[in-house]
Short mmCIF file of C-alpha atoms and ligand atoms in Angstrom, two decimals:
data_model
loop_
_atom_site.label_atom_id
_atom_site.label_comp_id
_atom_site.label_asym_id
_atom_site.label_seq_id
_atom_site.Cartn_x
_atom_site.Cartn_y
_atom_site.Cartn_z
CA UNK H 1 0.00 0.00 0.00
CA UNK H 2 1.33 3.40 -0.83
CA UNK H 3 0.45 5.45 1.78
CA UNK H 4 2.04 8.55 1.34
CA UNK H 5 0.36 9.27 -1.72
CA UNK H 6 -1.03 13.03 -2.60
CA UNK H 7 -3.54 12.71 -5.18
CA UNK H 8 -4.43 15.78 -6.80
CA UNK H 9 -6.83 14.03 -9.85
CA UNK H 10 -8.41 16.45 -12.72
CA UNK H 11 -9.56 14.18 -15.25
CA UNK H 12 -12.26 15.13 -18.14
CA UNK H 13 -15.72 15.05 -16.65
CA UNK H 14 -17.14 12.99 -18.74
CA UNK H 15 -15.12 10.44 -20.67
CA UNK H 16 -16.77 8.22 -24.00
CA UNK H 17 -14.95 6.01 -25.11
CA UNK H 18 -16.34 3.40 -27.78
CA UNK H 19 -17.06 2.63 -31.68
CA UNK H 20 -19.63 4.85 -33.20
CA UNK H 21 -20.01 7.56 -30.28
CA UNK H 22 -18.99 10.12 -32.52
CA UNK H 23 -22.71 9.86 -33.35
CA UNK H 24 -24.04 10.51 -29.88
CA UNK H 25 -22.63 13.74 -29.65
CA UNK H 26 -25.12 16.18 -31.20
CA UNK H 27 -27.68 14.73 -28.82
CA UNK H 28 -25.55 15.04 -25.66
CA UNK H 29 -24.28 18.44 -26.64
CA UNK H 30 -27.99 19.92 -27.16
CA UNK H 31 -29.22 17.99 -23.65
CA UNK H 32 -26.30 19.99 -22.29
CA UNK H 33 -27.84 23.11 -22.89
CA UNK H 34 -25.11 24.44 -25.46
CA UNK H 35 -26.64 26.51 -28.82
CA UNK H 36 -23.18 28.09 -30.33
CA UNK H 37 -20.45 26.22 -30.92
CA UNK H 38 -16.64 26.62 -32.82
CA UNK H 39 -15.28 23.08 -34.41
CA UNK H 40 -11.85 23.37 -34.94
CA UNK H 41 -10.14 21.20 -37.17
CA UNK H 42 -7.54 20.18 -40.60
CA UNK H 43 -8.85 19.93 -43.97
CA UNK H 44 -7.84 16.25 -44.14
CA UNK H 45 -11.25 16.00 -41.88
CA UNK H 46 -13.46 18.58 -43.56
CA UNK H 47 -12.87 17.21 -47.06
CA UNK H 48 -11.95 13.99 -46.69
CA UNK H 49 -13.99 12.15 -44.36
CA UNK H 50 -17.76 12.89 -43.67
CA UNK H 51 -17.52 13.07 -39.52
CA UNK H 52 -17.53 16.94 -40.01
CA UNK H 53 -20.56 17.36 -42.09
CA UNK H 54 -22.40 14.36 -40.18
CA UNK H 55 -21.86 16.54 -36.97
CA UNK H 56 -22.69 19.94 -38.04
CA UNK H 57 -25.77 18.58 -39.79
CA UNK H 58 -27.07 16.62 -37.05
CA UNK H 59 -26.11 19.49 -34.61
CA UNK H 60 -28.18 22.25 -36.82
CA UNK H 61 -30.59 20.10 -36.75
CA UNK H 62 -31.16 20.38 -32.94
CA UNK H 63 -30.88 24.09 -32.47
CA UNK H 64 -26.88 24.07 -32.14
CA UNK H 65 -25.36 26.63 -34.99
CA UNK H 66 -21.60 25.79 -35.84
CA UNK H 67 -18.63 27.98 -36.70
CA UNK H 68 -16.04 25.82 -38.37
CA UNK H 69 -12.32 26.26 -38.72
CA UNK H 70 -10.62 24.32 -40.37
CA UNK H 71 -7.02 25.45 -41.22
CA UNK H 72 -5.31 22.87 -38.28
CA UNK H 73 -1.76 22.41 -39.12
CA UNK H 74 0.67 19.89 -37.35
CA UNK H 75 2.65 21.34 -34.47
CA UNK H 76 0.53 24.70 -34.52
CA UNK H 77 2.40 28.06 -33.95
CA UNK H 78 1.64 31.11 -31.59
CA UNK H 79 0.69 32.76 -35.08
CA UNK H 80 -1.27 30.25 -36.24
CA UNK H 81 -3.61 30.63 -32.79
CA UNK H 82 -3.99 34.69 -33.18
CA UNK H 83 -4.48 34.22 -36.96
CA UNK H 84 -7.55 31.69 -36.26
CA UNK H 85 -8.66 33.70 -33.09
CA UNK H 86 -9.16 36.88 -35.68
CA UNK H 87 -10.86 34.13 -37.94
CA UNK H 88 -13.37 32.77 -36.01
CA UNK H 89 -14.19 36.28 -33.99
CA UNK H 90 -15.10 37.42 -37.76
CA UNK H 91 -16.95 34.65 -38.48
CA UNK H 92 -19.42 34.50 -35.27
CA UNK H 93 -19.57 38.66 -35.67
CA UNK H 94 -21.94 39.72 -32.54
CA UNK H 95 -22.43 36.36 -31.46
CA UNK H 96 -20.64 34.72 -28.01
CA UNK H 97 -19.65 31.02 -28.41
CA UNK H 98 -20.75 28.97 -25.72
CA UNK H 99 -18.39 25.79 -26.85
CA UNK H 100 -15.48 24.52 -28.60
CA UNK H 101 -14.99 21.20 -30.34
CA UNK H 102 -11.46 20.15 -31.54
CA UNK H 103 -11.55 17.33 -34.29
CA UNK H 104 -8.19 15.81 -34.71
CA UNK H 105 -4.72 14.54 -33.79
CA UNK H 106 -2.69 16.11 -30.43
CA UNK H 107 -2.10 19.25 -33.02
CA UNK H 108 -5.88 20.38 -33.73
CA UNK H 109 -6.42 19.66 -30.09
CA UNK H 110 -3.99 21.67 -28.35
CA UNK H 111 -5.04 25.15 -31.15
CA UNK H 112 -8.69 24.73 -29.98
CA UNK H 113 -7.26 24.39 -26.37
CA UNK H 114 -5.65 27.64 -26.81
CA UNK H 115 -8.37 29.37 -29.12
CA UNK H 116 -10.79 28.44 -25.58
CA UNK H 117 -8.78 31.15 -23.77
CA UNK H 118 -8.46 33.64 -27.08
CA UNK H 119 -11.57 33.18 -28.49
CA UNK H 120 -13.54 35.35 -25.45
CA UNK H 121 -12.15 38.28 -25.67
CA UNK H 122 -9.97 38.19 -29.09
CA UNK H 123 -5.94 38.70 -26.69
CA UNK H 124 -2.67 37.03 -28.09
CA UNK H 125 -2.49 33.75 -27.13
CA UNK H 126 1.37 34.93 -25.63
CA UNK H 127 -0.88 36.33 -23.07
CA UNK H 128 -1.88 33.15 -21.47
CA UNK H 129 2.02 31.18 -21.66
CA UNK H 130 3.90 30.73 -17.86
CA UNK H 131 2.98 31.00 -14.98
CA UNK H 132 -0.49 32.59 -14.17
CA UNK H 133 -1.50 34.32 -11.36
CA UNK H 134 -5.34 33.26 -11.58
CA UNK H 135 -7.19 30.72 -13.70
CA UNK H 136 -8.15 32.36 -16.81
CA UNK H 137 -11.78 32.25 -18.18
CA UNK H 138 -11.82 29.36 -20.92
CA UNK H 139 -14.50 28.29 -22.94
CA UNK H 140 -15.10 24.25 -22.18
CA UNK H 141 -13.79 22.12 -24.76
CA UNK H 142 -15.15 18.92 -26.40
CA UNK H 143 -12.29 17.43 -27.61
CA UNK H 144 -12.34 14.23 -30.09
CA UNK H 145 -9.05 12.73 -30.59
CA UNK H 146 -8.52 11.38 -34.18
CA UNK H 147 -4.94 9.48 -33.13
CA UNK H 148 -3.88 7.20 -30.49
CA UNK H 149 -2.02 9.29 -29.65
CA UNK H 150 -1.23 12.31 -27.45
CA UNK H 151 -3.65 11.68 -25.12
CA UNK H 152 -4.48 15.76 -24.98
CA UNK H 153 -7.85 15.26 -24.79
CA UNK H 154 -7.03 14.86 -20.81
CA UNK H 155 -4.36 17.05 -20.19
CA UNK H 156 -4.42 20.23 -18.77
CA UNK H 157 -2.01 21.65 -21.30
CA UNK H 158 -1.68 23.19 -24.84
CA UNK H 159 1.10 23.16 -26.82
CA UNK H 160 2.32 25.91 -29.12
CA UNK H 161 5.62 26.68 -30.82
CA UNK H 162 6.95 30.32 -30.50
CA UNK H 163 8.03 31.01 -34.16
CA UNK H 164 10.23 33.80 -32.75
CA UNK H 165 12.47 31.27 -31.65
CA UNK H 166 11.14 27.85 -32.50
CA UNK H 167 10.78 26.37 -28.88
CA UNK H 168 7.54 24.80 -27.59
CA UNK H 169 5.62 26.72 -24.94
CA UNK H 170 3.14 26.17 -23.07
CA UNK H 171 -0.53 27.44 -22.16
CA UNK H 172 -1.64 25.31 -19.25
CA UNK H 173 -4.30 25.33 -16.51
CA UNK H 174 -6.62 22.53 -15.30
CA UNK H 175 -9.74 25.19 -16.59
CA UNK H 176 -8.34 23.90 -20.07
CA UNK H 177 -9.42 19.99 -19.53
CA UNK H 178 -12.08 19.13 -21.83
CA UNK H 179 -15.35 18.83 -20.30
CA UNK H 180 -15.90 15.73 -22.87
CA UNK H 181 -13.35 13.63 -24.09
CA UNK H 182 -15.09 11.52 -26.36
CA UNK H 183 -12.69 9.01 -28.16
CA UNK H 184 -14.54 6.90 -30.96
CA UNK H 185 -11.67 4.26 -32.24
CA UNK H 186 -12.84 4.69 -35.65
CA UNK H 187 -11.64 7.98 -36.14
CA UNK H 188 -7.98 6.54 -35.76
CA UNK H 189 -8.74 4.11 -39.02
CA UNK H 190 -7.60 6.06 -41.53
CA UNK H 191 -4.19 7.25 -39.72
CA UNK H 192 -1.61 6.32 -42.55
CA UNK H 193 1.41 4.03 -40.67
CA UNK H 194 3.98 6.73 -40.01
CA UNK H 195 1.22 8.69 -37.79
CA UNK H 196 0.09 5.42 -36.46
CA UNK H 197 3.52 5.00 -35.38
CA UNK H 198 4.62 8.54 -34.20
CA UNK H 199 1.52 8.99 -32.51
CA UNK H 200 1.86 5.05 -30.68
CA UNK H 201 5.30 5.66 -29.60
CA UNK H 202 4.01 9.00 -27.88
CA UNK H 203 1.07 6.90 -25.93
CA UNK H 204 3.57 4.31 -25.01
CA UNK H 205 6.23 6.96 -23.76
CA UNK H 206 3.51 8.72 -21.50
CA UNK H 207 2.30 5.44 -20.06
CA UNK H 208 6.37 4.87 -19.42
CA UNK H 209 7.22 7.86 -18.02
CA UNK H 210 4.55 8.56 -15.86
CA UNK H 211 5.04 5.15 -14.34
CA UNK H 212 8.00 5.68 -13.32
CA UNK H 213 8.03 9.71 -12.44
CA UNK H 214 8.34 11.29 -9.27
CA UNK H 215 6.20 10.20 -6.49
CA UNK H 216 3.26 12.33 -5.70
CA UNK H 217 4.94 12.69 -2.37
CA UNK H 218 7.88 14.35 -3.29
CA UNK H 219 6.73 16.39 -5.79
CA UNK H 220 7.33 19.99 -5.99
CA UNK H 221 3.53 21.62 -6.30
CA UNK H 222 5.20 25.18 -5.10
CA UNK H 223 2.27 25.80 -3.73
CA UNK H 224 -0.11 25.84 -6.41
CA UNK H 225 -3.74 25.23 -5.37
CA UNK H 226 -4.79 23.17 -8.25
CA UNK H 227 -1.63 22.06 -10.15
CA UNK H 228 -1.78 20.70 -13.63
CA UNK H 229 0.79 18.03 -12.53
CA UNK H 230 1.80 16.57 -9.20
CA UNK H 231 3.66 13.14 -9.58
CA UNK H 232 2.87 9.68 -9.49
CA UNK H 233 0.64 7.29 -7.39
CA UNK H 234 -1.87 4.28 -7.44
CA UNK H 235 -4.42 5.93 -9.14
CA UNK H 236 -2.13 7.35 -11.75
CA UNK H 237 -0.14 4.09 -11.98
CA UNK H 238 -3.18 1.95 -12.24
CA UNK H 239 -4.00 3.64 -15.84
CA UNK H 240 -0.42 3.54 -16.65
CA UNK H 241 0.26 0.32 -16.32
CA UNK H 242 -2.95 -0.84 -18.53
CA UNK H 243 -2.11 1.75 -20.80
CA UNK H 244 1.98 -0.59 -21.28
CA UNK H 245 -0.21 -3.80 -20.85
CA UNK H 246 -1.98 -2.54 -24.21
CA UNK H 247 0.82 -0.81 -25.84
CA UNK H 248 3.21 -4.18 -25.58
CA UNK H 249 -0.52 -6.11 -26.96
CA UNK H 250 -1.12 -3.55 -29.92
CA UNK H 251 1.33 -0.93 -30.92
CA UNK H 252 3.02 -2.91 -33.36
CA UNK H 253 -0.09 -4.58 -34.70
CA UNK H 254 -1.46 -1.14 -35.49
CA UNK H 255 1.19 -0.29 -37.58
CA UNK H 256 1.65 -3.82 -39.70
CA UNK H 257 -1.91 -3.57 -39.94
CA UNK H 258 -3.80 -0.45 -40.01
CA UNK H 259 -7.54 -2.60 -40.69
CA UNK H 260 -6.46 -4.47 -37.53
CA UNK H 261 -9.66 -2.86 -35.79
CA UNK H 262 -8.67 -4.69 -32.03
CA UNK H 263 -5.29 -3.09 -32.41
CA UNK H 264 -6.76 0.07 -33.45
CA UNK H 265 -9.22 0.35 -30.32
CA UNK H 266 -6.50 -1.59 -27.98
CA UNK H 267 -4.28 1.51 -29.19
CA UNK H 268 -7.49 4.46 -28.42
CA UNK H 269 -7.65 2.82 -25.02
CA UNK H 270 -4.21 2.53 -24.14
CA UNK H 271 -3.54 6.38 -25.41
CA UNK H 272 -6.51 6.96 -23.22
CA UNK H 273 -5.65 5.61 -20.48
CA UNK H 274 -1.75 6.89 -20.81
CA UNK H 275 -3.26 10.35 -20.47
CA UNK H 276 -5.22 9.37 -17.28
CA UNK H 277 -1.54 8.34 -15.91
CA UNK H 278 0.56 11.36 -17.25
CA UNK H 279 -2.26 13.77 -17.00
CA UNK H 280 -2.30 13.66 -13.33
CA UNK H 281 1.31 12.57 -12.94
CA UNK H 282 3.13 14.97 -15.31
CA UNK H 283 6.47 13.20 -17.29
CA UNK H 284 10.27 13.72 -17.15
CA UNK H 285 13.18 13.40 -18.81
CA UNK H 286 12.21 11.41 -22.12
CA UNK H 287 9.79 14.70 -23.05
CA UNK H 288 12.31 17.49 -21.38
CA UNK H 289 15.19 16.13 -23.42
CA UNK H 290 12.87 15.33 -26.64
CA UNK H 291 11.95 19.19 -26.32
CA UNK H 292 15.48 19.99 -26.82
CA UNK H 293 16.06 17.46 -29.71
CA UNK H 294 12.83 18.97 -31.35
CA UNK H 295 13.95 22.16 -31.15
CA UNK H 296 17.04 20.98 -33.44
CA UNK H 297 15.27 18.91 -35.24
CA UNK H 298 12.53 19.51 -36.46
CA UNK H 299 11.08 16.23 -35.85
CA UNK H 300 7.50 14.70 -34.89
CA UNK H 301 6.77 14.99 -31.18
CA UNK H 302 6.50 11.05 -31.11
CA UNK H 303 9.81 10.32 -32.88
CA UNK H 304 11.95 12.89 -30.38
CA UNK H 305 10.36 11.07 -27.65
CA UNK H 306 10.70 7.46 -29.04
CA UNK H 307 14.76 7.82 -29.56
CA UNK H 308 15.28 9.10 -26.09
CA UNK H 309 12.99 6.36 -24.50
CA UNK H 310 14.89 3.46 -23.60
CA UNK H 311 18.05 5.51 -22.93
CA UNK H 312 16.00 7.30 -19.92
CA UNK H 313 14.49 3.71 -19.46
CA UNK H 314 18.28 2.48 -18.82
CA UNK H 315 19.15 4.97 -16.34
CA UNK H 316 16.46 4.61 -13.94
CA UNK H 317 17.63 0.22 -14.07
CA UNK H 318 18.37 0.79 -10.63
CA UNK H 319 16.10 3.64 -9.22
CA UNK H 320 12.50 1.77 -10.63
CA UNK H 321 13.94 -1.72 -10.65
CA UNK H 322 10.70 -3.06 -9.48
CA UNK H 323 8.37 -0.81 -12.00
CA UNK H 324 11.00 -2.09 -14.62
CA UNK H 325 10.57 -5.52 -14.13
CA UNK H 326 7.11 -5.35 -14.69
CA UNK H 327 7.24 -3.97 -17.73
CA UNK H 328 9.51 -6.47 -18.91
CA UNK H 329 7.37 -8.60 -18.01
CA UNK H 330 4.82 -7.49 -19.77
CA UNK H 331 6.46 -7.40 -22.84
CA UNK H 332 7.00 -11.00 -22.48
CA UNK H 333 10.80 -10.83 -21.13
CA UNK H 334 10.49 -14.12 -19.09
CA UNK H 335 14.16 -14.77 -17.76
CA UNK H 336 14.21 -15.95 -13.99
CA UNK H 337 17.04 -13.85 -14.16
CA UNK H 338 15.53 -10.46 -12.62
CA UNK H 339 18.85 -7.69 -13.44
CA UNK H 340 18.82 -9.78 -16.76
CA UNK H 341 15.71 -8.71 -17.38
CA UNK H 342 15.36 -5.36 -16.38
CA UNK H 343 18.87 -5.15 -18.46
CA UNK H 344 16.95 -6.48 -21.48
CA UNK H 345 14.26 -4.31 -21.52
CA UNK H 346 15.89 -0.81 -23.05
CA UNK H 347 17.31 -2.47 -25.67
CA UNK H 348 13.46 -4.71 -26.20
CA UNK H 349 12.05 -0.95 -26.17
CA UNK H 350 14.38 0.22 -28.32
CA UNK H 351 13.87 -2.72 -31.20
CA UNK H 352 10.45 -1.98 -31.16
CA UNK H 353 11.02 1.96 -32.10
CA UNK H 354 13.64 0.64 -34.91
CA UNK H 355 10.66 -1.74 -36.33
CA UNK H 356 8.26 1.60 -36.19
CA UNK H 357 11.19 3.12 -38.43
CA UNK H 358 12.24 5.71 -36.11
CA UNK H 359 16.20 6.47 -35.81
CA UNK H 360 17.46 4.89 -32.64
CA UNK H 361 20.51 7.14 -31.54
CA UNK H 362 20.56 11.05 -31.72
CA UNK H 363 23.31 10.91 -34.53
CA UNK H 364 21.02 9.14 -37.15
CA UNK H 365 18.58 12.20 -36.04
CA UNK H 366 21.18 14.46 -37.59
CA UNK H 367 22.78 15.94 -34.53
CA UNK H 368 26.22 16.73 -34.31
CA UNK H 369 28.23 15.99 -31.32
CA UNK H 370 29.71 19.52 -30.74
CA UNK H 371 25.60 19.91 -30.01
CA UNK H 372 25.31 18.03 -27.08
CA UNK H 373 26.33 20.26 -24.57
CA UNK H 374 23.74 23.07 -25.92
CA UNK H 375 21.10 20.11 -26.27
CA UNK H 376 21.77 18.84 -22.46
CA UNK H 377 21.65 22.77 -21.31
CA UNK H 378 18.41 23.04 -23.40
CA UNK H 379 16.70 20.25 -21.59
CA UNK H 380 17.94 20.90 -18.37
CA UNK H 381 16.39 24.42 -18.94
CA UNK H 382 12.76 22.80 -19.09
CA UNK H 383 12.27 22.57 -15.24
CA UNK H 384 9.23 21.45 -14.78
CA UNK H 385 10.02 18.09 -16.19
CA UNK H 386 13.65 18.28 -15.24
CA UNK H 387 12.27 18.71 -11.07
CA UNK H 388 10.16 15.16 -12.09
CA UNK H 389 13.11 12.78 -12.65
CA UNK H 390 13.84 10.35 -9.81
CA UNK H 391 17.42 10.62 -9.31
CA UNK H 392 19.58 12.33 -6.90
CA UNK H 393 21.60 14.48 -9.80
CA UNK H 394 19.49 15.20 -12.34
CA UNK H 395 22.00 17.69 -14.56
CA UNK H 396 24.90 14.89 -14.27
CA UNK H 397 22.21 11.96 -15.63
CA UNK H 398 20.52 13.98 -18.31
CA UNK H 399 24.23 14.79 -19.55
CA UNK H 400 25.03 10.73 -19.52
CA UNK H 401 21.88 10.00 -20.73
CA UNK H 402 22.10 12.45 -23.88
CA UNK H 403 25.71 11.21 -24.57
CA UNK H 404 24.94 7.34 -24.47
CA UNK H 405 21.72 8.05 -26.65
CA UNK H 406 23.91 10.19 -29.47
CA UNK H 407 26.59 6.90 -29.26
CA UNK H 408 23.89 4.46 -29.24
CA UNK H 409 24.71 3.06 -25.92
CA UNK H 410 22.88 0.97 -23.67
CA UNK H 411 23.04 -1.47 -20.49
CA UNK H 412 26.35 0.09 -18.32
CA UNK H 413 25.86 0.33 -15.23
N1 NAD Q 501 -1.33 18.93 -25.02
C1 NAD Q 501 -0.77 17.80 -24.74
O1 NAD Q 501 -0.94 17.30 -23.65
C2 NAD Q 501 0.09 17.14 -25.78
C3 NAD Q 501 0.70 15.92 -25.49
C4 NAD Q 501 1.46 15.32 -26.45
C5 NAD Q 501 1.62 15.92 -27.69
N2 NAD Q 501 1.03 17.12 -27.95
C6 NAD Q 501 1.17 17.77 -29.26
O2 NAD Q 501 0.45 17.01 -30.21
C7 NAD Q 501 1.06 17.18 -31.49
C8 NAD Q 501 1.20 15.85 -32.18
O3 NAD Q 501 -0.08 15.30 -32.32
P1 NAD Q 501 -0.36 13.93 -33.11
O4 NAD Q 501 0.77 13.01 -32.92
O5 NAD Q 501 -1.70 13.48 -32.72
O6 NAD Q 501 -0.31 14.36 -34.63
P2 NAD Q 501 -0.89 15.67 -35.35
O7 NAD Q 501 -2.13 16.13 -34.72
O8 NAD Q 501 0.23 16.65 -35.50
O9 NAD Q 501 -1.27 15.09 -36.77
C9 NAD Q 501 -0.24 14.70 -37.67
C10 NAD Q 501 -0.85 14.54 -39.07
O10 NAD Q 501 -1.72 13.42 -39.06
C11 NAD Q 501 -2.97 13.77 -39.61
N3 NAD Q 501 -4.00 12.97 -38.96
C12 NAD Q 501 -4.41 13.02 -37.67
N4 NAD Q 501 -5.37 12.11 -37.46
C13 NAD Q 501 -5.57 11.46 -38.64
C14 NAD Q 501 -6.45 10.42 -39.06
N5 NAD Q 501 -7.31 9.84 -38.22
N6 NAD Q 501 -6.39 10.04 -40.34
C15 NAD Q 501 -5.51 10.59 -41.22
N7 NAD Q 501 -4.67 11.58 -40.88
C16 NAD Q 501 -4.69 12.01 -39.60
C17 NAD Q 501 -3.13 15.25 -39.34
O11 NAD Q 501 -4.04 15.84 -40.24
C18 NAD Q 501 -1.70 15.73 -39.51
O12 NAD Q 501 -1.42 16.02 -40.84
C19 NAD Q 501 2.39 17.90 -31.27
O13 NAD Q 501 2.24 19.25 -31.67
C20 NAD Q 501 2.59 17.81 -29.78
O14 NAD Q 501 3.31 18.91 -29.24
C21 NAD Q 501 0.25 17.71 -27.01
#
């Protein structure tokens, strides 16, 4: 029994999860009492599938009118968010929206996040990054998650890249959680294999990470009434680990097999319930380092994370033996052996991200070794995930840790 636990627990209020739902939402939405909504999402969705049109139609139907935006774009900017916020203002003219529903991957997900804070009163979204000294006012959010996947739809947290200097930031408060996450596993089908893959890798890495994070004990709130993140503990660890039991079942099967539809709802669960595990939890050093390497880069969200996975993995062998073990276990690592095992697993982990096609060392990535020491500095500089990671010197093992992953090394002590 974990006793010492401090569960601070902000999950959507209502979760759906199941094939078809997509088709109760109209009906929920207008029981709800909402009239005026804003759907953001990509053209890939407006043009070529019919969930947008079957939505808006059903939802005019009952008395709900619908702005739509559609001009989503992977990894959306700071500019991107004011340019839509001036959009959609336009388009509703005098009227006040009393909703926001993001179709889409992590991407579409996180703009509408940020367009719930912008929308109201028409501010730069730059106004609502850091640290803020009161909750803003947010419009609720329905958010449907189209990959599995970043697991946004539970998060407190939107992310943005500054273009000013290409880093990430982000605009985060729990007033930001959707009100509905409603994940129908269909919507996943059509992901071609390299999203399936990118977007896998990510749910696997939260489930990971937040496994094996901070304890909810120890963890740094500074205070903060109602923070977004605040370490691990059962409850947290219960989704995580069913989120890895899935993962190990179906991430690979996704991606061999797109029409595999087990695999593809195995893989909407698992990101699912990843996102109940990080999204209370918060994550570490796989993310703060994968910041820095995206900020290099250039690369998907999902790959960053996926080559610096099992090198973290590797260097907590000791600190999370136990969680470790049970991972390897259930990816069907079955020595008696226990160090064997838990000495097995990066290297198990990091097979796996080879077979998805995703470099497995930070040189195939393109990075230079004169780099490292800006890249460690970089990562080090993201401290609210730096603060997360279980060991006693956290600058001396993010600086191993980003050297063995640029040589490819694994399983020293
Ligand atoms: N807020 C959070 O908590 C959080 C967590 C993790 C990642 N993220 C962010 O999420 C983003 C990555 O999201 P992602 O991995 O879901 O990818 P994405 O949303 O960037 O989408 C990638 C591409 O896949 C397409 N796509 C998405 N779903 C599809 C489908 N069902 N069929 C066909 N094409 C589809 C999109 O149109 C897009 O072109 C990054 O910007 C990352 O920073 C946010």
């Amino acid at each position: 029994m974990r006793t010492n636990d401090q569960i601070h627990f902000c999950p959507p209020a209502r979760v759906i999860l199941g094939c078809g739902s997509r088709a109760q939402l109209p009906t929920l939405l207008a029981r709800l009492g909402y009239k005026s909504g804003v759907l953001v999402t990509d053209t890939f969705f407006s043009k070529q599938t019919p969930w947008v049109k079957e939505y808006i139609d059903a939802a005019t139907a009952l008395g709900i009118e619908t702005v739509l935006f559609e001009g989503g774009k992977p990894d959306p900017t700071t500019t991107l968010c004011d340019d839509a916020t001036q959009e959609i203002r336009s388009k509703l003219g005098n009227t006040r929206p009393d909703h926001v529903i993001a179709l889409g991957g992590g991407s579409n997900i996180d703009l509408a996040k940020a367009l719930c804070v912008t929308i109201p009163d028409g501010k730069p979204v730059k106004q609502f990054i850091g640290a803020l000294p009161a909750a803003p006012h947010a419009l609720p959010l329905i958010a449907l998650p189209t990959t599995a996947g970043t697991g946004s739809e539970a998060t407190p947290g939107a992310i943005l890249i500054d273009p000013s200097n290409a880093t990430k930031v982000a605009v985060m408060d729990n007033v930001l959680r959707p009100v509905i996450a409603l994940i129908d596993p269909e919507f996943t089908y059509t992901c071609p294999p390299r999203v399936t893959a990118d977007s896998g890798i990510d749910a696997l890495t939260h489930a990971l990470e937040s496994y094996i994070t901070l304890d909810s004990f120890d963890f740094d709130r500074g205070g903060h009434p109602d923070p977004g993140y605040s370490g691990r503990s059962s409850l947290t660890m219960l989704f995580a680990h069913q989120a890895i039991d899935l993962c190990a079942r179906f991430l690979m099967r996704t991606y061999h097999d797109g029409g595999d539809t087990e695999a593809r709802i195995g893989m909407a669960y698992a990101s699912h319930y990843a996102a109940l595990s990080y999204g209370g939890a918060g994550l570490n050093a796989v993310h703060g380092i994968a910041y820095a390497v995206a900020g290099l880069t250039h690369q998907s969200h999902g790959s960053t994370n996926a080559v610096m996975l099992p090198y973290v993995l590797d260097a907590l062998r000791i600190t999370r033996h136990k969680e470790l073990l049970e991972v390897a276990r259930l990816f069907g690592l079955d020595d008696k052996d226990e160090q064997q095992v838990v000495q097995q697993l990066p290297a198990l982990i990091r097979d796996l991200i080879a077979q998805l096609g995703i470099p497995t060392n930070l040189r195939d990535f393109g990075i230079a070794q004169e780099q490292l020491p800006a890249l460690i500095e970089d990562a080090l500089a993201v401290t609210r995930l730096a603060k997360a990671f279980p060991v006693e010197d956290v600058a001396a093992t993010y600086a191993r840790i980003v050297k063995r992953a640029w040589a490819g090394e694994l399983g020293r002590a």
